[in-house]
Short mmCIF file of C-alpha atoms in Angstrom, two decimals:
data_model
loop_
_atom_site.label_atom_id
_atom_site.label_comp_id
_atom_site.label_asym_id
_atom_site.label_seq_id
_atom_site.Cartn_x
_atom_site.Cartn_y
_atom_site.Cartn_z
CA MET A 1 1.87 -4.68 -60.39
CA ALA A 2 0.88 -4.72 -63.74
CA GLU A 3 -1.45 -1.48 -63.34
CA ALA A 4 1.83 0.61 -61.41
CA SER A 5 4.52 -1.23 -63.83
CA GLY A 6 2.22 -0.03 -66.62
CA GLN A 7 2.93 3.82 -66.62
CA PRO A 8 4.47 6.75 -68.63
CA HIS A 9 7.84 8.58 -67.98
CA VAL A 10 8.00 11.31 -69.17
CA VAL A 11 11.35 13.99 -68.46
CA VAL A 12 12.91 16.54 -70.68
CA THR A 13 16.73 16.73 -70.74
CA PHE A 14 19.58 18.21 -72.50
CA SER A 15 22.13 17.16 -73.64
CA PRO A 16 25.17 18.43 -76.28
CA ASN A 17 24.77 18.93 -80.17
CA ARG A 18 26.02 15.83 -81.56
CA TRP A 19 27.41 18.24 -84.44
CA SER A 20 29.04 20.86 -82.46
CA SER A 21 29.12 20.48 -78.90
CA ARG A 22 29.11 23.98 -77.84
CA HIS A 23 25.17 23.81 -79.04
CA PHE A 24 22.59 22.08 -76.86
CA ASP A 25 19.25 20.20 -78.51
CA LEU A 26 16.40 19.86 -76.10
CA LEU A 27 15.27 16.07 -75.45
CA ILE A 28 11.81 15.07 -74.39
CA ASP A 29 11.81 11.46 -73.26
CA ASN A 30 8.60 8.26 -72.10
CA THR A 31 11.36 5.99 -70.30
CA GLY A 32 8.55 4.70 -69.28
CA ASN A 33 6.54 0.92 -70.27
CA ALA A 34 3.28 2.88 -71.93
CA THR A 35 2.58 5.60 -74.00
CA ALA A 36 1.39 9.01 -72.64
CA TYR A 37 -0.78 12.01 -74.41
CA ASP A 38 -1.10 15.42 -73.85
CA ILE A 39 2.39 15.84 -72.71
CA LYS A 40 2.99 19.44 -71.48
CA VAL A 41 6.28 21.09 -70.65
CA TYR A 42 6.34 24.20 -68.28
CA PHE A 43 10.78 25.93 -67.06
CA SER A 44 10.77 27.49 -64.89
CA PRO A 45 12.92 30.38 -66.28
CA PRO A 46 11.25 30.10 -69.30
CA LEU A 47 13.75 28.42 -72.30
CA GLN A 48 15.15 31.02 -74.03
CA ASN A 49 16.29 30.07 -78.19
CA GLY A 50 19.38 30.46 -79.09
CA GLU A 51 21.19 32.58 -82.23
CA ALA A 52 19.96 29.70 -84.98
CA ARG A 53 16.78 30.13 -83.68
CA ARG A 54 14.07 32.94 -84.01
CA THR A 55 13.94 35.43 -80.68
CA ASP A 56 9.76 35.16 -81.72
CA ALA A 57 10.55 30.72 -82.76
CA LYS A 58 8.31 28.45 -80.04
CA ILE A 59 9.51 26.95 -77.84
CA PRO A 60 10.32 22.79 -78.62
CA PHE A 61 8.23 19.94 -77.12
CA GLU A 62 5.93 22.51 -74.89
CA ALA A 63 2.92 20.55 -76.07
CA VAL A 64 3.28 17.13 -77.98
CA SER A 65 0.25 15.45 -78.77
CA VAL A 66 1.45 11.81 -78.32
CA LEU A 67 4.73 9.45 -76.79
CA LYS A 68 5.58 6.06 -77.45
CA PRO A 69 7.46 3.61 -75.13
CA GLY A 70 10.78 3.85 -75.63
CA HIS A 71 9.88 7.21 -78.22
CA GLY A 72 11.61 10.57 -76.89
CA LEU A 73 11.90 14.29 -79.32
CA ARG A 74 15.15 15.97 -80.17
CA SER A 75 15.15 19.70 -81.49
CA TYR A 76 18.37 22.53 -81.43
CA LEU A 77 17.44 24.25 -78.55
CA SER A 78 20.56 26.90 -77.62
CA ASP A 79 24.41 27.13 -77.94
CA TYR A 80 26.65 27.25 -74.65
CA ALA A 81 26.29 30.65 -73.24
CA PRO A 82 22.73 31.86 -73.00
CA LEU A 83 22.45 28.47 -70.94
CA LYS A 84 25.90 27.77 -68.83
CA GLY A 85 25.47 27.86 -64.84
CA LYS A 86 21.73 27.99 -65.25
CA SER A 87 18.92 25.55 -63.28
CA PHE A 88 15.91 24.91 -64.18
CA GLU A 89 12.36 23.35 -62.60
CA VAL A 90 11.27 21.60 -65.29
CA THR A 91 7.63 20.71 -64.30
CA ILE A 92 5.43 18.44 -67.12
CA SER A 93 2.29 16.57 -67.12
CA TRP A 94 0.50 14.01 -69.35
CA LEU A 95 -2.72 11.96 -69.83
CA ARG A 96 -2.02 7.49 -69.31
CA SER A 97 -4.79 8.26 -71.32
CA GLN A 98 -7.15 10.00 -74.15
CA SER A 99 -9.92 9.87 -72.14
CA ASP A 100 -8.60 10.26 -68.43
CA LYS A 101 -9.17 13.70 -66.84
CA LYS A 102 -6.71 12.97 -64.44
CA ARG A 103 -2.72 14.12 -65.53
CA GLU A 104 -0.13 12.08 -63.70
CA GLU A 105 3.10 15.08 -63.52
CA ASN A 106 7.01 14.37 -63.00
CA SER A 107 8.18 17.89 -61.41
CA TYR A 108 12.43 18.12 -61.14
CA ASN A 109 15.13 20.50 -61.70
CA LEU A 110 17.57 20.40 -64.75
CA SER A 111 20.88 22.07 -63.93
CA MET A 112 23.41 23.11 -66.76
CA ALA A 113 26.27 22.32 -64.34
CA ASP A 114 26.07 18.69 -65.17
CA HIS A 115 27.71 19.68 -68.31
CA ASP A 116 30.28 21.38 -66.36
CA GLY A 117 34.32 20.37 -67.08
CA VAL A 118 33.17 18.02 -69.41
CA SER A 119 35.54 17.45 -73.18
CA TRP A 120 34.54 15.29 -75.85
CA LEU A 121 37.52 13.49 -78.13
CA GLY A 122 36.68 13.61 -81.47
CA ASN A 123 33.26 13.38 -83.22
CA GLU A 124 30.28 10.37 -83.58
CA PRO A 125 31.41 8.41 -85.96
CA ALA A 126 28.22 8.06 -88.38
CA VAL A 127 29.54 12.78 -88.46
CA ASP A 128 32.42 12.02 -89.25
CA MET A 129 30.81 9.67 -91.97
CA THR A 130 28.41 11.65 -93.32
CA ARG A 131 31.23 14.90 -93.47
CA HIS A 132 33.76 12.35 -95.19
CA LEU A 133 30.83 11.85 -97.58
CA LYS A 134 30.29 16.15 -98.18
CA SER A 135 33.21 15.54 -99.18
CA MET A 136 33.27 12.99 -101.60
CA GLU A 137 30.24 14.40 -103.27
CA LYS A 138 31.94 18.76 -103.19
CA SER A 139 34.83 16.89 -105.39
CA LEU A 140 33.08 14.54 -107.30
CA ILE A 141 30.68 18.16 -108.55
CA GLN A 142 33.86 19.73 -108.66
CA ILE A 143 34.66 16.99 -112.05
CA ALA A 144 31.38 16.71 -113.38
CA GLN A 145 32.08 19.99 -114.01
CA GLY A 146 35.30 20.28 -115.58
CA ARG A 147 36.88 22.24 -112.56
CA GLU A 148 38.77 19.13 -111.79
CA HIS A 149 40.40 16.45 -112.66
CA LEU A 150 40.34 12.58 -111.86
CA LYS A 151 43.62 10.88 -111.78
CA VAL A 152 42.83 7.22 -113.00
CA ASP A 153 45.09 4.12 -112.48
CA ILE A 154 43.32 1.11 -115.66
CA TYR A 155 44.89 -2.44 -115.44
CA SER A 156 44.44 -3.16 -119.32
CA ALA A 157 44.61 -6.22 -120.83
CA LEU A 158 48.45 -4.98 -122.19
CA ASP A 159 48.91 -4.59 -118.63
CA ARG A 160 47.06 -8.76 -117.92
CA SER A 161 49.68 -10.04 -120.68
CA TYR A 162 52.97 -8.41 -119.82
CA GLU A 163 52.23 -9.68 -115.67
CA LYS A 164 51.92 -13.08 -117.59
CA ARG A 165 54.94 -13.14 -119.33
CA MET A 166 56.42 -11.68 -116.48
CA ILE A 167 55.00 -14.68 -114.95
CA ALA A 168 56.07 -17.49 -117.71
CA ARG A 169 59.59 -15.56 -117.26
CA GLU A 170 60.38 -16.10 -113.52
CA ARG A 171 59.14 -19.51 -113.74
CA ARG A 172 61.60 -20.39 -116.77
CA ARG A 173 64.28 -18.78 -114.05
CA TRP A 174 63.24 -20.51 -111.25
CA LYS A 175 63.13 -23.99 -113.67
CA ARG A 176 66.68 -23.71 -114.93
CA SER A 177 68.24 -22.38 -111.51
CA GLN A 178 66.48 -25.63 -110.03
CA GLU A 179 68.27 -28.15 -112.99
CA GLN A 180 71.52 -26.18 -112.22
CA ARG A 181 71.22 -26.69 -109.16
CA GLN A 182 70.45 -30.33 -109.67
CA GLN A 183 73.15 -30.78 -112.46
CA ALA A 184 75.82 -29.77 -109.85
CA GLU A 185 74.58 -32.07 -107.11
CA THR A 186 74.86 -35.02 -109.30
CA GLN A 187 78.19 -33.77 -110.01
CA GLN A 188 79.79 -33.61 -107.05
CA VAL A 189 78.23 -37.03 -105.86
CA MET A 190 79.87 -39.08 -108.99
CA THR A 191 83.21 -36.65 -108.00
CA GLU A 192 82.98 -38.15 -104.53
CA ILE A 193 81.89 -41.86 -105.22
CA SER A 194 85.15 -41.54 -108.03
CA ASP A 195 87.30 -40.12 -105.16
CA ALA A 196 86.56 -43.18 -103.28
CA ASP A 197 87.07 -46.22 -106.71
CA SER A 198 90.98 -44.48 -106.74
CA ALA A 199 91.76 -44.40 -103.43
CA PRO A 200 94.34 -46.91 -102.24
#
């Protein structure tokens, strides 16, 4: 039972690139719970490099020396157009240890139809944050080079002194208004007492 549960299981998939949903990455993952060695990946028909890669560049992950359980590798492959509508027979083989002679194998059909009709709403937060940081970096470079100027609102000691004076003035106004109200209330009470005493 322990031997059956402790096995590598390697899969290869396509996934939209996190920077652009019309470009695709190639992923290889060990979803099992044991390390896979000497991994070989075959596609039929063979994969082709996209516009951002040289046509003679090696296809990623055709051979991977080792992949730990729960780990994977990711590489840009192609824009969507060359992959659209295609289906690939994928065959992956590996060794459970370097000393093994028998290769284990996983074969399946990988269809780009899985991605038909998929839509995206916004970007990943990490991508948006990276873009904002790049924009900030560009602005700071322009400021450092003197091409832009930074407007700064400085809160100085004079500002603090002025704020203290304003607070003290408001306190005095509040105190005077309280005293005036108290005097008015006292005067009203005295008037009522006087009127009561003079009544027949």
